[in-house]
PDB file of C-alpha atoms in Angstrom:
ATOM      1  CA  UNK A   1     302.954 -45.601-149.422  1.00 61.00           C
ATOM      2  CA  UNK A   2     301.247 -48.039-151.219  1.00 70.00           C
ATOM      3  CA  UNK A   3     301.234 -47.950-155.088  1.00 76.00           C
ATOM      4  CA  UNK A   4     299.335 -49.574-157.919  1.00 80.00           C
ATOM      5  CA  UNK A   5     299.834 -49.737-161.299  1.00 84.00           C
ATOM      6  CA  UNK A   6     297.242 -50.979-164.053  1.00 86.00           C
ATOM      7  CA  UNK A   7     296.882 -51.185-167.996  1.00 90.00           C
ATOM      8  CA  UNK A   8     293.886 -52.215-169.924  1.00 90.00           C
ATOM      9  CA  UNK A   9     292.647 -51.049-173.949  1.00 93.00           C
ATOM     10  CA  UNK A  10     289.136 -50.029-174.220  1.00 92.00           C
ATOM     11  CA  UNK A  11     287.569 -50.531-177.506  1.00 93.00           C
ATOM     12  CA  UNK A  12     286.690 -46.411-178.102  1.00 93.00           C
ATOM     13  CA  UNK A  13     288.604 -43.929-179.193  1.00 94.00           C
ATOM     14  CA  UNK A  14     290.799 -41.686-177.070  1.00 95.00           C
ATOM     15  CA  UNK A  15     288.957 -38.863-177.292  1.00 94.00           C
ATOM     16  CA  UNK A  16     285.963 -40.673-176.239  1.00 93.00           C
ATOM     17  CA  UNK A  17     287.696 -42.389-173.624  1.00 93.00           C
ATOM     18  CA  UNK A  18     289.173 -38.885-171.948  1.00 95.00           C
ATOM     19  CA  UNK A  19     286.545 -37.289-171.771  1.00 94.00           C
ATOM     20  CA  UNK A  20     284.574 -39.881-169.821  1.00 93.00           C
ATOM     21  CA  UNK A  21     287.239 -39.814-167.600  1.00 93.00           C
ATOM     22  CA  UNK A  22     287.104 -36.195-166.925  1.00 95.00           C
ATOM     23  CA  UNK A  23     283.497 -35.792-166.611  1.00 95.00           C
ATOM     24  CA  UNK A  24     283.143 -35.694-162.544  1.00 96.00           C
ATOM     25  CA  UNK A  25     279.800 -36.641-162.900  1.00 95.00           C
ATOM     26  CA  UNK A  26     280.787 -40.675-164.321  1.00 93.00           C
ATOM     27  CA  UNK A  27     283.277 -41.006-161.236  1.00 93.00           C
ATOM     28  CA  UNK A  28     281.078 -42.384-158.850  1.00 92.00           C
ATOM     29  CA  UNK A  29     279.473 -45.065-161.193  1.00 89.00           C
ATOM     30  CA  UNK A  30     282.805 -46.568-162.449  1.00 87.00           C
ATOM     31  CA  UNK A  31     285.340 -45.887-159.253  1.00 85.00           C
ATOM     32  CA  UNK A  32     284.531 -48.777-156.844  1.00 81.00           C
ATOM     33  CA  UNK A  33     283.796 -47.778-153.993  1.00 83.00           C
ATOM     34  CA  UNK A  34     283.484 -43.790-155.082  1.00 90.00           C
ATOM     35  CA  UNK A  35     280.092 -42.275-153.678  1.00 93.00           C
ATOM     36  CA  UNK A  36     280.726 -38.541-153.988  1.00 96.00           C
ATOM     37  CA  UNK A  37     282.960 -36.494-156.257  1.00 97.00           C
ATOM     38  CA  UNK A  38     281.783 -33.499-156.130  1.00 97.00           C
ATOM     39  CA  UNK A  39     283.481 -29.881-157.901  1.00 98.00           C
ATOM     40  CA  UNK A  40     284.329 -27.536-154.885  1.00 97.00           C
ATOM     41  CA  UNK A  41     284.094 -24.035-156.773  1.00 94.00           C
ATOM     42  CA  UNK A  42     282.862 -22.755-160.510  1.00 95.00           C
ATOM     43  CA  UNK A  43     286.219 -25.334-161.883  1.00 96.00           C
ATOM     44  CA  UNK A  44     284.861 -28.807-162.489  1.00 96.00           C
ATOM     45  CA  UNK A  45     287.507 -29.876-164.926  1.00 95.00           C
ATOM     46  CA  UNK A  46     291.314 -29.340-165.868  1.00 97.00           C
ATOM     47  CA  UNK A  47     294.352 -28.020-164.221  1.00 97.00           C
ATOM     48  CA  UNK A  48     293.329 -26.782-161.003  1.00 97.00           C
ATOM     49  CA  UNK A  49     289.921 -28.237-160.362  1.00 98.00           C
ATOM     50  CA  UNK A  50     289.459 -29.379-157.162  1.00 98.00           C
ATOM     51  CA  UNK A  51     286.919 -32.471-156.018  1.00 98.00           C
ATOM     52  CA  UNK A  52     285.721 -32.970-152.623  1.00 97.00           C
ATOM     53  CA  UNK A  53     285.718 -36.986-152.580  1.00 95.00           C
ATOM     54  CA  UNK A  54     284.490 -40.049-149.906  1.00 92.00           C
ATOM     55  CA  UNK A  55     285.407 -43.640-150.873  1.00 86.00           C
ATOM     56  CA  UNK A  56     283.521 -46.520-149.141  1.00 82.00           C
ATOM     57  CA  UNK A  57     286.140 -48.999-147.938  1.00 72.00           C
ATOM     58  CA  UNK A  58     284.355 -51.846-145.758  1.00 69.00           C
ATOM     59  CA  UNK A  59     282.420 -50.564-142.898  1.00 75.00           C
ATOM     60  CA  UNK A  60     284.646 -47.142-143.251  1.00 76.00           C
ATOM     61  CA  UNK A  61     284.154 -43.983-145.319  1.00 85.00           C
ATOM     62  CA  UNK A  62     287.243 -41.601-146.281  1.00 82.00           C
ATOM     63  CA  UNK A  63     286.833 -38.667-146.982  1.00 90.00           C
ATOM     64  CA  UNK A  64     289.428 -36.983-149.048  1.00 91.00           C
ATOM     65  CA  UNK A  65     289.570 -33.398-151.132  1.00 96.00           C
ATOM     66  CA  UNK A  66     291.623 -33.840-154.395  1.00 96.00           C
ATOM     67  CA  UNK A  67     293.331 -31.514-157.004  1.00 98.00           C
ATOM     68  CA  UNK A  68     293.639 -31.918-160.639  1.00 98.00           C
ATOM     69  CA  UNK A  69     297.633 -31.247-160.372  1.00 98.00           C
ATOM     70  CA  UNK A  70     298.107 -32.316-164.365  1.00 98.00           C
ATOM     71  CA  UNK A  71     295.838 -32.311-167.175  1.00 98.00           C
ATOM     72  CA  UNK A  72     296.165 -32.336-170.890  1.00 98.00           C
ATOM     73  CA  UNK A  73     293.438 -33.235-173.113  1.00 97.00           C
ATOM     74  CA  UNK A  74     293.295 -36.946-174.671  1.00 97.00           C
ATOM     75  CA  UNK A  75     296.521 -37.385-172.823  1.00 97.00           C
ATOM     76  CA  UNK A  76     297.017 -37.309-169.173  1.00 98.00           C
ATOM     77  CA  UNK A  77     294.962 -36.457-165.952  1.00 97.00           C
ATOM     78  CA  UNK A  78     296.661 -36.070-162.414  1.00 97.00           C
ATOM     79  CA  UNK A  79     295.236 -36.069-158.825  1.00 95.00           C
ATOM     80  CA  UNK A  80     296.720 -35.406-155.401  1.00 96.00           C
ATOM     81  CA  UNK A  81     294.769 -35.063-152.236  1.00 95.00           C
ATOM     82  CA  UNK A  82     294.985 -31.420-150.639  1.00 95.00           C
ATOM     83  CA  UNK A  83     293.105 -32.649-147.227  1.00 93.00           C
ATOM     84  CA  UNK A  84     292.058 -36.175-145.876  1.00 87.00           C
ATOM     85  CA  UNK A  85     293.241 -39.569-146.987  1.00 80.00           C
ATOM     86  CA  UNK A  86     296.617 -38.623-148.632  1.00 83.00           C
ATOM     87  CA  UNK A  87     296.198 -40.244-152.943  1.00 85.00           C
ATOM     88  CA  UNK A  88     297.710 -39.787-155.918  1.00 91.00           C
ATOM     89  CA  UNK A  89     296.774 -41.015-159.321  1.00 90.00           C
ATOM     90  CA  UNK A  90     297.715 -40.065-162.959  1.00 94.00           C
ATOM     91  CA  UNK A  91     295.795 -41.207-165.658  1.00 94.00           C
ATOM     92  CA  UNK A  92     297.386 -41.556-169.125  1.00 96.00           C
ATOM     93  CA  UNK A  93     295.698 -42.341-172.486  1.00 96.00           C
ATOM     94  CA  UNK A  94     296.962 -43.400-175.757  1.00 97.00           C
ATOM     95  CA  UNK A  95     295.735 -44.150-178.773  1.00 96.00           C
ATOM     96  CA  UNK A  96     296.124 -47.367-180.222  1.00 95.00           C
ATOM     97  CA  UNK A  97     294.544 -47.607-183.904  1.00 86.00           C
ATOM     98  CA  UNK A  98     291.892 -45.244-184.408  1.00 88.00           C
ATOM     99  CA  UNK A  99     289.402 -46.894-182.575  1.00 92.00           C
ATOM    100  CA  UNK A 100     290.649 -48.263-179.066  1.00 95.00           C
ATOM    101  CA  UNK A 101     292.477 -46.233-176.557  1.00 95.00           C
ATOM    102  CA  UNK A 102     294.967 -47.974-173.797  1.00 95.00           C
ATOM    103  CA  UNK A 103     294.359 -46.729-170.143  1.00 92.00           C
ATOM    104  CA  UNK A 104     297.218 -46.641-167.754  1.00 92.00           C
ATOM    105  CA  UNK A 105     296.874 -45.761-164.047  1.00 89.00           C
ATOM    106  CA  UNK A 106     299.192 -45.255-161.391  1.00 88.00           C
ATOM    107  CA  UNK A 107     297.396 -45.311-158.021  1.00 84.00           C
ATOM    108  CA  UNK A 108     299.113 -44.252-154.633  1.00 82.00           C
ATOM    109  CA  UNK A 109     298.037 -43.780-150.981  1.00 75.00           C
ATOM    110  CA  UNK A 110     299.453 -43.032-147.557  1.00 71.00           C
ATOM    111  CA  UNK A 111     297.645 -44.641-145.022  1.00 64.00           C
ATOM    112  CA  UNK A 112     297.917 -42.626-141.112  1.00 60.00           C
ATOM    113  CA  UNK A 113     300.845 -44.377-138.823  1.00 66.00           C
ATOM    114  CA  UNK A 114     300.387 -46.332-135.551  1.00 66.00           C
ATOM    115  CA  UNK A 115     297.866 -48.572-134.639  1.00 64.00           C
ATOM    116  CA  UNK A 116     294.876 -46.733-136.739  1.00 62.00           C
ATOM    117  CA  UNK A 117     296.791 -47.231-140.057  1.00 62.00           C
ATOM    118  CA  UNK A 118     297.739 -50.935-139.335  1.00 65.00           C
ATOM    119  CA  UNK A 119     293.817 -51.507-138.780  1.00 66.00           C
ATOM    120  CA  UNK A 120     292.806 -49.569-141.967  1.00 64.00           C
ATOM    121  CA  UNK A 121     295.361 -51.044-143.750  1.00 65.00           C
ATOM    122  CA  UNK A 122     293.555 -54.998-142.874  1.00 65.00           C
ATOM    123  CA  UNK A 123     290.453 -53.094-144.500  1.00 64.00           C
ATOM    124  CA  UNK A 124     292.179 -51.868-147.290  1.00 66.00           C
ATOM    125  CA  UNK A 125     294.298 -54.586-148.666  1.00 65.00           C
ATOM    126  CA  UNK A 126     291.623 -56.820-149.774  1.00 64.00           C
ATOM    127  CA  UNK A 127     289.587 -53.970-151.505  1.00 66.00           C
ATOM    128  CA  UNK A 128     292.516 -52.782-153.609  1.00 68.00           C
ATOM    129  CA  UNK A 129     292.386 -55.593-155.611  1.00 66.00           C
ATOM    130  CA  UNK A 130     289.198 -56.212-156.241  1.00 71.00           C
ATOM    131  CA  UNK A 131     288.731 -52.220-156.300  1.00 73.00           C
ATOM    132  CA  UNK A 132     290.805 -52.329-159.487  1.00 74.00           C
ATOM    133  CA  UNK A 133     289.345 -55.122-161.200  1.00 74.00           C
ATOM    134  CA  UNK A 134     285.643 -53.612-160.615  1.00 71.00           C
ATOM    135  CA  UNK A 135     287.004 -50.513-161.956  1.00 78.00           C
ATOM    136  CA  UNK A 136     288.734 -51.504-165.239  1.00 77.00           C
ATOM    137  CA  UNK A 137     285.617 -53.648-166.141  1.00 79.00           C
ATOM    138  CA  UNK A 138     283.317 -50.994-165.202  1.00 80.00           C
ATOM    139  CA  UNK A 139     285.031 -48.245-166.806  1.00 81.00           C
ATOM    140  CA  UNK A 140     285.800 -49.958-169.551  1.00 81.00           C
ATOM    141  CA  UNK A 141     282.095 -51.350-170.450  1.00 85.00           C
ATOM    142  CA  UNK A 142     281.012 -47.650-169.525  1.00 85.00           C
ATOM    143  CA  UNK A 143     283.193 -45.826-172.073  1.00 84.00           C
ATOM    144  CA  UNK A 144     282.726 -48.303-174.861  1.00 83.00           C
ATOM    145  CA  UNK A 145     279.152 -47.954-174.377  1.00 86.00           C
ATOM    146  CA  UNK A 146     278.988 -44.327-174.688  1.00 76.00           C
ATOM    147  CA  UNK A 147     281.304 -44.659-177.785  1.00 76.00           C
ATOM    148  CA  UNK A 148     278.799 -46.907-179.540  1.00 76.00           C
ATOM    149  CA  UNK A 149     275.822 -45.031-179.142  1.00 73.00           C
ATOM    150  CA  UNK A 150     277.842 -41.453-180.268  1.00 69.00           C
ATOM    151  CA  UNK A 151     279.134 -42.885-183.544  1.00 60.00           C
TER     152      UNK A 151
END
């Protein structure tokens, strides 16, 4: 299993900053790599919602279905694949004065055994990293934007 782990403050407030987070719809245009995150069912948000997911990686797309497994609002969001690529991530947010909000994620994946996971893993390596710093920029340039123009 491979695990990540990543802090940053965004200058909005928490509320702001959750709920960006947990609108499916943002995913795709701040998750590098991300190109469908789609609700599966009426449930696209909270406990129980359930996203059918493909991530980009190189030359490869993975497809993945994941499960909002914890969720509670301006606090913490938690996914864990059901079917496909095996992830888990929990999002927690915290308020830090009234206006900025710090972001932690914990990030982990499985990759498959044998000589398919060794390959994937030569894709994957190099994209983690530059996966999360595409992300926290993104996300956080997104969310302060969007608290700007609501205040």
């Amino acid at each position: 299993m491979i695990e990540i782990h990543h802090t940053a403050v965004a200058v909005a407030p928490v509320a702001a900053t959750f709920d960006y987070v947990d609108d499916y719809r943002h995913v795709p245009s701040w998750m590098f790599g991300i190109t469908k995150f789609d609700p599966i069912g009426d449930q696209d948000r909270g406990l129980g919602a359930v996203y059918d997911a493909a991530m980009k990686v190189g030359p490869k797309t993975l497809d993945s279905v994941v499960k909002v497994t914890g969720w509670e609002r301006n606090s913490v969001i938690e996914l864990e694949s059901i079917d496909g690529l095996y992830t888990q991530s929990r999002w927690q947010f915290e308020a830090v004065g009234e206006t900025e909000t710090r972001l932690t994620v914990d990030f982990r994946y499985d990759l498959p055994g044998g000589l398919a996971g060794k390959a994937l893993g030569k894709i994957i390596e190099p994209f983690v990293a530059q996966a999360i710093r595409h992300t926290d920029a993104t996300l956080r340039r997104q969310v302060e934007q969007g608290a700007k123009h609501s205040s």
